[in-house]
Amino acid sequence: GENVEQHPSTLSVQEGDSAVIKCTYSDSASNYFPWYKQELGKRPQLIIDIRSNVGEKKDQRIAVTLNKTAKHFSLHITETQPEDSAVYFCAAYDYKLSFGAGTTVTVRA
Amino acid sequence: SAVISQKPSRDICQRGTSLTIQCQVDSQVTMMFWYRQQPGQSLTLIATANQGSEATYESGFVIDKFPISRPNLTFSTLTVSNMSPEDSSIYLCSVDPGQGYGYTFGSGTRLTVV
């Protein structure tokens, strides 16, 4: 089955700086890669996603890149704000979602 | 995207008892999933529930412990049976409207077994 690895496990950034989270996947059949943000005590919320036929996608301060050949995808958050503090999960989809271990992002004011 | 109502939101249960968690979706969906999220951990898929067929369980999860019902295209239940403190987790249902796009989660059930 699919194996998704996510790094780093924790990330602390100064407000206004950028944050980057990286994931790798093992199953070349995976064709959809969403990112979820989970705040304490809440359900995971989809923040951005990318299909396997697209290399990059941007939504305001958030962008995701995908390298299918290398089986890498990354989340980029620019101009970080305190409300970006949360746990972020990457996932890969091949008929079901497999999640990375999560990254706890802390934005220091 | 689909809206999912999940209940109960939380419960404290005695060991050896069972708890049934319900998820209601506001639209018909073929595939529903049940996840477990242990404290500070990622989401682990328990099983896939398709209407009209037996649920498909992931490695490490068995039907006797986590029986699932899927009577129609908008509803599913997960039962956590013969509970022990190790079952204390958040349980979430989710739906796949199609090929993963718009995959959404219920609000979760926080289970504490004492």
Coordinates of N, CA and C in Angstrom, one line a residue:
Chain A
G1 N 0.8 -1.2 0.0 CA 0.0 0.0 0.0 C 0.8 1.3 0.0
E2 N 0.2 2.4 0.0 CA 0.8 3.7 -0.1 C 1.5 4.0 1.2
N3 N 2.7 4.6 1.2 CA 3.4 5.1 2.3 C 3.8 6.5 2.1
V4 N 3.3 7.4 3.0 CA 3.6 8.8 2.9 C 4.5 9.2 4.0
E5 N 5.6 9.8 3.7 CA 6.5 10.3 4.7 C 6.5 11.9 4.7
Q6 N 6.5 12.5 5.9 CA 6.3 13.9 6.0 C 7.4 14.5 6.9
H7 N 8.0 15.6 6.4 CA 9.1 16.2 7.2 C 9.0 17.8 7.1
P8 N 9.3 18.5 8.1 CA 9.7 18.0 9.4 C 8.5 17.7 10.3
S9 N 8.7 17.2 11.5 CA 7.6 16.9 12.4 C 7.2 18.1 13.1
T10 N 8.1 19.0 13.4 CA 7.8 20.3 14.0 C 8.5 21.4 13.2
L11 N 7.9 22.6 13.2 CA 8.5 23.7 12.5 C 8.1 25.0 13.2
S12 N 9.1 25.8 13.6 CA 8.8 27.0 14.3 C 9.4 28.1 13.4
V13 N 8.5 29.1 13.1 CA 8.9 30.2 12.2 C 8.5 31.5 12.8
Q14 N 9.3 32.6 12.4 CA 8.9 33.9 12.9 C 7.8 34.4 12.0
E15 N 6.9 35.1 12.6 CA 5.8 35.7 11.8 C 6.3 36.5 10.6
G16 N 5.7 36.3 9.5 CA 6.2 36.9 8.3 C 7.1 36.1 7.4
D17 N 7.8 35.1 8.0 CA 8.6 34.2 7.3 C 7.8 33.2 6.6
S18 N 8.6 32.4 5.8 CA 7.9 31.3 5.0 C 8.1 30.0 5.7
A19 N 7.2 29.1 5.5 CA 7.2 27.7 6.0 C 7.1 26.7 4.9
V20 N 7.9 25.7 4.9 CA 7.9 24.6 3.9 C 7.8 23.3 4.5
I21 N 6.8 22.5 4.1 CA 6.7 21.1 4.6 C 6.8 20.2 3.3
K22 N 7.5 19.1 3.5 CA 7.8 18.2 2.4 C 7.3 16.8 2.7
C23 N 6.8 16.2 1.6 CA 6.2 14.8 1.7 C 6.7 14.0 0.5
T24 N 6.9 12.7 0.8 CA 7.2 11.8 -0.3 C 6.2 10.7 -0.2
Y25 N 5.9 10.1 -1.4 CA 5.0 9.0 -1.4 C 5.6 7.8 -2.2
S26 N 5.1 6.6 -2.0 CA 5.7 5.4 -2.6 C 5.0 4.9 -3.8
D27 N 3.6 5.1 -3.9 CA 2.8 4.4 -4.9 C 2.7 5.3 -6.1
S28 N 3.2 5.0 -7.2 CA 3.2 5.8 -8.4 C 1.7 5.9 -9.0
A29 N 0.8 5.1 -8.5 CA -0.6 5.2 -8.9 C -1.3 6.3 -8.2
S30 N -0.8 6.8 -7.1 CA -1.4 7.9 -6.5 C -1.6 9.1 -7.4
N31 N -2.7 9.7 -7.4 CA -3.0 10.8 -8.4 C -3.6 12.0 -7.9
Y32 N -3.7 12.1 -6.6 CA -4.3 13.3 -6.0 C -3.6 13.5 -4.6
F33 N -3.3 14.8 -4.3 CA -2.5 15.1 -3.1 C -3.0 16.3 -2.4
P34 N -3.8 16.0 -1.4 CA -4.4 17.1 -0.6 C -3.6 17.4 0.6
W35 N -3.7 18.6 1.1 CA -3.1 19.1 2.4 C -4.2 19.5 3.3
Y36 N -4.1 19.1 4.6 CA -5.1 19.4 5.6 C -4.4 20.2 6.7
K37 N -5.2 21.1 7.3 CA -4.8 21.8 8.5 C -5.7 21.4 9.6
Q38 N -5.2 21.0 10.7 CA -6.0 20.6 11.9 C -5.6 21.5 13.1
E39 N -6.5 22.3 13.5 CA -6.4 23.1 14.7 C -6.8 22.2 15.9
L40 N -6.3 22.6 17.1 CA -6.5 21.8 18.3 C -8.0 21.5 18.5
G41 N -8.3 20.3 18.6 CA -9.7 19.9 18.9 C -10.7 20.0 17.8
K42 N -10.1 20.2 16.6 CA -11.0 20.3 15.4 C -10.7 19.3 14.4
R43 N -11.6 19.1 13.4 CA -11.4 18.2 12.4 C -10.4 18.7 11.4
P44 N -9.8 17.8 10.6 CA -8.9 18.3 9.5 C -9.7 19.0 8.5
Q45 N -9.1 20.1 8.0 CA -9.8 20.9 7.0 C -8.9 21.0 5.8
L46 N -9.4 20.7 4.6 CA -8.7 20.8 3.4 C -8.3 22.2 3.1
I47 N -7.0 22.5 2.8 CA -6.6 23.8 2.6 C -6.1 24.0 1.1
I48 N -5.6 23.0 0.5 CA -5.2 23.1 -0.9 C -4.9 21.6 -1.4
D49 N -5.1 21.4 -2.7 CA -4.8 20.1 -3.2 C -4.2 20.2 -4.6
I50 N -3.7 19.1 -5.1 CA -3.1 19.2 -6.4 C -3.3 17.8 -7.1
R51 N -3.6 17.8 -8.3 CA -3.7 16.6 -9.1 C -2.4 16.2 -9.7
S52 N -2.3 15.0 -10.1 CA -1.0 14.5 -10.6 C -0.6 15.0 -11.9
N53 N -1.5 15.7 -12.7 CA -1.2 16.2 -14.0 C -0.8 17.7 -13.9
V54 N -0.7 18.2 -12.6 CA -0.3 19.6 -12.4 C 0.9 19.7 -11.6
G55 N 1.8 20.6 -11.9 CA 3.1 20.7 -11.2 C 3.0 21.7 -10.0
E56 N 2.2 22.7 -10.1 CA 2.1 23.7 -9.0 C 0.7 24.3 -9.0
K57 N 0.4 24.7 -7.8 CA -0.9 25.3 -7.6 C -0.8 26.3 -6.4
K58 N -1.4 27.5 -6.6 CA -1.3 28.5 -5.6 C -2.6 29.1 -5.2
D59 N -2.8 29.3 -3.9 CA -4.0 30.0 -3.4 C -3.6 31.0 -2.3
Q60 N -3.5 32.2 -2.7 CA -3.1 33.3 -1.9 C -1.8 33.0 -1.3
R61 N -1.7 32.8 0.0 CA -0.3 32.6 0.7 C 0.1 31.2 0.7
I62 N -0.7 30.3 0.1 CA -0.4 28.9 0.2 C -0.1 28.4 -1.2
A63 N 0.9 27.6 -1.4 CA 1.2 26.9 -2.7 C 1.6 25.5 -2.4
V64 N 1.3 24.7 -3.4 CA 1.8 23.3 -3.4 C 2.5 23.0 -4.7
T65 N 3.6 22.2 -4.6 CA 4.3 21.8 -5.7 C 4.3 20.2 -5.8
L66 N 4.4 19.7 -6.9 CA 4.4 18.2 -7.1 C 5.5 17.8 -8.1
N67 N 6.3 16.9 -7.7 CA 7.3 16.3 -8.7 C 6.9 14.8 -8.8
K68 N 6.2 14.5 -9.8 CA 5.8 13.1 -9.9 C 6.9 12.1 -10.1
T69 N 7.9 12.6 -10.9 CA 9.1 11.7 -11.1 C 9.8 11.3 -9.8
A70 N 10.0 12.3 -9.0 CA 10.6 12.0 -7.7 C 9.7 11.6 -6.6
K71 N 8.4 11.7 -6.9 CA 7.4 11.3 -5.9 C 7.5 12.2 -4.7
H72 N 7.7 13.5 -4.9 CA 7.7 14.5 -3.9 C 6.6 15.5 -4.0
F73 N 6.1 16.0 -2.9 CA 5.2 17.2 -3.0 C 5.4 18.0 -1.8
S74 N 5.2 19.3 -1.9 CA 5.5 20.2 -0.8 C 4.5 21.3 -0.6
L75 N 4.4 21.7 0.6 CA 3.4 22.8 0.9 C 4.3 24.0 1.3
H76 N 4.0 25.2 0.7 CA 4.7 26.4 1.0 C 3.7 27.4 1.5
I77 N 4.0 28.0 2.7 CA 3.2 29.1 3.3 C 4.0 30.3 3.4
T78 N 3.6 31.4 2.7 CA 4.4 32.6 2.7 C 3.7 33.6 3.7
E79 N 4.6 34.5 4.2 CA 4.1 35.6 5.1 C 3.2 35.0 6.2
T80 N 3.8 34.1 6.9 CA 3.1 33.4 8.0 C 2.5 34.3 9.0
Q81 N 1.4 33.9 9.5 CA 0.7 34.7 10.5 C 0.4 33.7 11.7
P82 N 0.1 34.3 12.9 CA -0.1 33.4 14.1 C -1.3 32.4 13.8
E83 N -2.3 32.8 13.0 CA -3.4 31.9 12.8 C -3.0 30.7 11.9
D84 N -1.8 30.7 11.4 CA -1.3 29.6 10.6 C -0.8 28.5 11.5
S85 N -0.6 28.8 12.8 CA -0.2 27.7 13.8 C -1.2 26.6 13.9
A86 N -0.8 25.4 13.6 CA -1.7 24.2 13.5 C -0.8 23.0 13.2
V87 N -1.5 21.9 13.1 CA -0.9 20.7 12.6 C -1.3 20.5 11.1
Y88 N -0.3 20.3 10.2 CA -0.6 20.1 8.8 C -0.3 18.7 8.4
F89 N -1.2 18.1 7.6 CA -1.0 16.7 7.1 C -1.0 16.7 5.6
C90 N -0.1 16.1 5.0 CA -0.2 15.8 3.6 C -0.8 14.4 3.4
A91 N -1.3 14.2 2.3 CA -1.9 12.9 2.0 C -1.8 12.6 0.5
A92 N -1.9 11.3 0.2 CA -1.8 10.8 -1.2 C -3.0 9.9 -1.4
Y93 N -3.6 10.0 -2.6 CA -4.9 9.3 -2.9 C -4.7 8.3 -4.0
D94 N -5.0 7.1 -3.7 CA -5.2 6.0 -4.7 C -6.4 5.2 -4.3
Y95 N -7.6 5.7 -4.5 CA -8.8 5.1 -4.1 C -9.1 5.2 -2.6
K96 N -8.1 5.6 -1.8 CA -8.2 6.0 -0.5 C -7.1 6.9 -0.1
L97 N -7.3 7.7 1.0 CA -6.2 8.6 1.4 C -5.3 8.0 2.4
S98 N -4.0 8.2 2.2 CA -3.0 7.8 3.1 C -2.3 9.1 3.6
F99 N -2.2 9.2 4.9 CA -1.7 10.5 5.5 C -0.3 10.4 5.9
G100 N 0.4 11.5 5.8 CA 1.7 11.7 6.5 C 1.5 11.8 8.0
A101 N 2.6 11.8 8.7 CA 2.6 11.8 10.2 C 2.2 13.2 10.7
G102 N 2.3 14.2 9.9 CA 1.9 15.5 10.4 C 3.1 16.4 10.8
T103 N 2.9 17.7 10.6 CA 3.9 18.7 11.0 C 3.2 19.8 11.9
T104 N 3.7 19.9 13.1 CA 3.2 21.0 14.0 C 3.9 22.3 13.7
V105 N 3.2 23.2 13.2 CA 3.7 24.5 12.8 C 3.4 25.6 13.9
T106 N 4.4 26.2 14.4 CA 4.2 27.3 15.3 C 4.8 28.6 14.7
V107 N 3.9 29.6 14.7 CA 4.3 30.9 14.2 C 4.5 31.8 15.4
R108 N 5.8 32.3 15.5 CA 6.1 33.1 16.7 C 5.9 34.6 16.3
A109 N 5.2 35.2 17.2 CA 4.8 36.7 17.0 C 6.0 37.6 17.2
Chain B
S1 N -18.9 20.8 -1.3 CA -18.5 19.5 -0.7 C -19.5 19.0 0.3
A2 N -19.5 17.7 0.6 CA -20.5 17.1 1.4 C -20.4 17.7 2.9
V3 N -21.6 17.7 3.6 CA -21.6 18.1 5.0 C -21.9 16.8 5.8
I4 N -21.1 16.6 6.8 CA -21.3 15.3 7.6 C -21.6 15.7 9.0
S5 N -22.6 15.1 9.5 CA -23.0 15.2 10.9 C -22.6 13.9 11.7
Q6 N -21.7 14.1 12.6 CA -21.2 12.9 13.4 C -21.6 13.1 14.8
K7 N -22.0 12.0 15.4 CA -22.4 12.0 16.8 C -22.2 10.6 17.5
P8 N -21.8 10.6 18.8 CA -21.7 11.7 19.7 C -20.4 12.4 19.4
S9 N -20.3 13.6 19.9 CA -19.1 14.4 19.8 C -18.0 13.9 20.8
R10 N -18.4 13.4 21.9 CA -17.5 12.9 22.9 C -18.3 11.9 23.8
D11 N -17.5 11.0 24.4 CA -18.1 10.1 25.4 C -17.1 9.6 26.3
I12 N -17.4 9.3 27.5 CA -16.6 8.6 28.4 C -17.3 7.3 28.7
C13 N -16.6 6.2 28.5 CA -17.2 4.8 28.6 C -16.4 4.0 29.5
Q14 N -17.1 3.0 30.1 CA -16.4 2.0 30.9 C -15.8 0.9 30.1
R15 N -14.7 0.4 30.5 CA -14.1 -0.7 29.8 C -15.0 -1.9 29.7
G16 N -14.9 -2.6 28.6 CA -15.8 -3.7 28.4 C -17.1 -3.4 27.7
T17 N -17.4 -2.2 27.6 CA -18.7 -1.8 27.0 C -18.4 -1.5 25.5
S18 N -19.5 -1.1 24.8 CA -19.4 -0.8 23.4 C -20.0 0.6 23.1
L19 N -19.5 1.3 22.1 CA -20.0 2.6 21.7 C -20.3 2.6 20.2
T20 N -21.4 3.1 19.8 CA -21.7 3.2 18.4 C -21.7 4.7 18.0
I21 N -20.9 5.0 17.0 CA -20.8 6.3 16.4 C -21.5 6.4 15.1
Q22 N -22.2 7.5 14.9 CA -23.1 7.6 13.7 C -22.6 8.8 12.8
C23 N -22.7 8.6 11.5 CA -22.4 9.7 10.6 C -23.5 9.8 9.6
Q24 N -24.0 11.0 9.4 CA -25.0 11.2 8.4 C -24.5 12.3 7.4
V25 N -24.7 12.0 6.2 CA -24.2 12.8 5.1 C -25.3 13.5 4.4
D26 N -25.1 14.8 4.0 CA -26.2 15.5 3.4 C -26.4 15.2 1.9
S27 N -25.6 14.3 1.4 CA -25.8 13.9 0.0 C -25.4 12.4 -0.2
Q28 N -25.8 11.8 -1.2 CA -25.5 10.4 -1.4 C -24.0 10.2 -1.9
V29 N -23.3 9.4 -1.2 CA -21.9 9.1 -1.5 C -21.6 7.6 -1.5
T30 N -20.8 7.2 -2.4 CA -20.5 5.8 -2.6 C -19.6 5.3 -1.5
M31 N -18.6 6.1 -1.2 CA -17.5 5.6 -0.3 C -17.5 6.4 1.0
M32 N -17.5 5.7 2.1 CA -17.4 6.4 3.4 C -16.2 5.6 4.1
F33 N -15.5 6.4 4.9 CA -14.3 5.9 5.5 C -14.4 6.2 7.0
W34 N -13.8 5.3 7.8 CA -13.7 5.5 9.3 C -12.2 5.6 9.6
Y35 N -11.8 6.6 10.3 CA -10.4 6.8 10.8 C -10.3 6.9 12.3
R36 N -9.2 6.6 12.8 CA -8.8 6.8 14.2 C -7.7 7.7 14.2
Q37 N -7.7 8.6 15.2 CA -6.6 9.5 15.4 C -6.3 9.5 16.9
Q38 N -5.2 8.8 17.2 CA -4.8 8.8 18.6 C -4.1 10.1 19.0
P39 N -4.0 10.4 20.3 CA -3.6 11.7 20.7 C -2.2 12.1 20.1
G40 N -2.1 13.2 19.4 CA -0.9 13.7 18.9 C -0.4 12.9 17.7
Q41 N -1.3 12.1 17.1 CA -0.9 11.2 16.0 C -1.6 11.6 14.7
S42 N -1.2 10.9 13.6 CA -1.9 11.1 12.3 C -3.2 10.3 12.3
L43 N -3.8 10.4 11.1 CA -5.1 9.7 10.9 C -4.7 8.3 10.4
T44 N -5.3 7.3 11.0 CA -5.2 5.9 10.5 C -6.5 5.4 10.0
L45 N -6.5 4.9 8.8 CA -7.8 4.3 8.3 C -8.1 3.0 8.9
I46 N -9.3 2.9 9.4 CA -9.8 1.7 10.0 C -10.4 0.8 9.0
A47 N -11.4 1.4 8.2 CA -12.1 0.6 7.2 C -12.8 1.5 6.2
T48 N -13.1 0.9 5.1 CA -13.9 1.5 4.0 C -15.3 0.9 4.0
A49 N -16.3 1.7 4.1 CA -17.7 1.3 4.1 C -18.4 1.6 2.8
N50 N -18.8 0.6 2.1 CA -19.5 0.8 0.9 C -20.9 0.2 1.1
Q51 N -21.9 1.0 0.5 CA -23.3 0.5 0.7 C -23.5 -0.8 0.0
G52 N -24.1 -1.7 0.6 CA -24.5 -3.0 0.0 C -23.4 -4.0 0.0
S53 N -22.3 -3.8 0.7 CA -21.3 -4.8 0.8 C -20.6 -4.7 2.1
E54 N -19.9 -5.7 2.4 CA -19.1 -5.8 3.7 C -18.1 -4.7 3.7
A55 N -17.8 -4.1 4.9 CA -16.7 -3.2 5.0 C -15.4 -3.8 4.7
T56 N -14.5 -3.0 4.2 CA -13.1 -3.5 4.0 C -12.2 -3.0 5.1
Y57 N -11.6 -3.8 5.9 CA -10.8 -3.4 7.0 C -9.3 -3.3 6.6
E58 N -8.6 -2.4 7.2 CA -7.2 -2.2 7.1 C -6.5 -3.2 8.0
S59 N -5.2 -3.4 7.7 CA -4.4 -4.3 8.5 C -4.4 -3.8 10.0
G60 N -4.6 -4.7 10.9 CA -4.6 -4.3 12.3 C -6.0 -4.0 12.9
F61 N -7.0 -4.0 12.0 CA -8.4 -3.7 12.4 C -9.3 -4.9 12.0
V62 N -10.2 -5.4 12.9 CA -11.0 -6.5 12.6 C -12.5 -6.2 12.8
I63 N -13.3 -6.9 12.1 CA -14.7 -6.7 12.2 C -15.3 -6.9 13.6
D64 N -14.8 -7.9 14.3 CA -15.4 -8.2 15.6 C -15.1 -7.0 16.6
K65 N -14.1 -6.3 16.4 CA -13.8 -5.1 17.3 C -14.4 -3.8 16.8
F66 N -14.5 -3.7 15.5 CA -15.0 -2.4 14.9 C -16.1 -2.8 13.8
P67 N -17.2 -3.3 14.2 CA -18.3 -3.6 13.2 C -18.8 -2.3 12.7
I68 N -19.1 -2.3 11.4 CA -19.5 -1.2 10.6 C -20.8 -1.5 9.9
S69 N -21.7 -0.6 9.9 CA -23.0 -0.7 9.1 C -23.0 0.4 8.1
R70 N -23.6 0.1 6.9 CA -23.8 1.1 5.9 C -25.1 0.8 5.2
P71 N -26.2 1.1 5.8 CA -27.5 0.7 5.3 C -27.9 1.5 4.0
N72 N -27.4 2.7 3.8 CA -27.8 3.4 2.6 C -26.6 4.4 2.2
L73 N -26.8 5.2 1.2 CA -25.8 6.0 0.7 C -25.5 7.3 1.5
T74 N -26.2 7.5 2.6 CA -26.0 8.7 3.4 C -25.7 8.5 4.8
F75 N -25.6 7.2 5.2 CA -25.5 6.9 6.6 C -24.5 5.8 6.9
S76 N -23.8 5.9 8.0 CA -22.9 4.8 8.4 C -22.7 4.8 9.9
T77 N -22.5 3.7 10.5 CA -22.1 3.6 11.9 C -20.9 2.8 12.1
L78 N -20.1 3.1 13.1 CA -18.9 2.4 13.6 C -19.2 2.1 15.0
T79 N -19.0 0.8 15.4 CA -19.1 0.4 16.8 C -17.7 0.0 17.3
V80 N -17.3 0.6 18.4 CA -16.1 0.2 19.1 C -16.5 -0.8 20.2
S81 N -16.1 -2.0 20.1 CA -16.6 -3.1 20.9 C -15.7 -3.5 22.0
N82 N -16.2 -3.9 23.1 CA -15.4 -4.4 24.2 C -14.2 -3.5 24.5
M83 N -14.5 -2.3 24.8 CA -13.5 -1.2 24.8 C -12.5 -1.4 26.0
S84 N -11.3 -1.0 25.7 CA -10.2 -0.9 26.7 C -9.7 0.5 26.6
P85 N -8.9 0.9 27.6 CA -8.3 2.3 27.6 C -7.5 2.6 26.3
E86 N -6.9 1.5 25.7 CA -6.2 1.7 24.5 C -7.1 2.2 23.3
D87 N -8.3 2.1 23.5 CA -9.3 2.5 22.4 C -9.6 4.0 22.5
S88 N -9.1 4.7 23.6 CA -9.3 6.1 23.7 C -8.6 6.8 22.6
S89 N -9.4 7.5 21.8 CA -8.9 8.2 20.6 C -10.0 9.1 20.1
I90 N -9.7 9.8 19.0 CA -10.7 10.5 18.2 C -11.1 9.6 17.0
Y91 N -12.3 9.4 16.8 CA -12.8 8.6 15.6 C -13.5 9.6 14.7
L92 N -13.1 9.5 13.4 CA -13.7 10.4 12.4 C -14.2 9.6 11.2
C93 N -15.3 10.0 10.7 CA -15.8 9.4 9.5 C -15.5 10.5 8.4
S94 N -15.4 10.0 7.2 CA -15.1 10.9 6.1 C -15.8 10.3 4.8
V95 N -15.9 11.2 3.8 CA -16.6 10.7 2.6 C -15.7 11.2 1.4
D96 N -15.8 10.4 0.4 CA -15.1 10.7 -0.9 C -16.1 10.9 -1.9
P97 N -16.4 12.2 -2.3 CA -17.4 12.4 -3.3 C -17.1 11.9 -4.7
G98 N -15.8 11.8 -4.9 CA -15.4 11.2 -6.2 C -13.9 11.4 -6.4
Q99 N -13.2 10.4 -6.5 CA -11.7 10.4 -6.8 C -10.9 11.2 -5.8
G100 N -11.4 11.3 -4.6 CA -10.7 12.1 -3.6 C -10.9 13.5 -3.5
Y101 N -11.5 14.1 -4.6 CA -11.7 15.6 -4.6 C -12.8 16.0 -3.7
G102 N -12.5 16.9 -2.8 CA -13.5 17.4 -1.8 C -13.7 16.4 -0.7
Y103 N -12.7 15.5 -0.4 CA -12.8 14.6 0.7 C -13.0 15.4 2.0
T104 N -14.0 15.1 2.7 CA -14.3 15.8 3.9 C -14.5 14.9 5.1
F105 N -14.4 15.5 6.3 CA -14.4 14.8 7.5 C -15.6 15.2 8.4
G106 N -16.1 14.3 9.2 CA -17.0 14.6 10.2 C -16.3 15.3 11.3
S107 N -17.0 15.8 12.3 CA -16.4 16.6 13.4 C -15.7 15.8 14.4
G108 N -15.8 14.5 14.3 CA -15.1 13.6 15.2 C -15.8 13.2 16.5
T109 N -15.5 12.1 17.0 CA -16.0 11.6 18.3 C -14.8 11.4 19.2
R110 N -14.7 12.1 20.3 CA -13.6 11.9 21.2 C -14.0 10.9 22.3
L111 N -13.4 9.8 22.2 CA -13.7 8.7 23.1 C -12.7 8.5 24.2
T112 N -13.1 8.4 25.4 CA -12.3 8.1 26.6 C -12.8 6.9 27.2
V113 N -12.0 5.9 27.4 CA -12.3 4.7 28.0 C -11.7 4.6 29.4
V114 N -12.5 4.4 30.4 CA -11.9 4.4 31.8 C -12.1 3.0 32.5

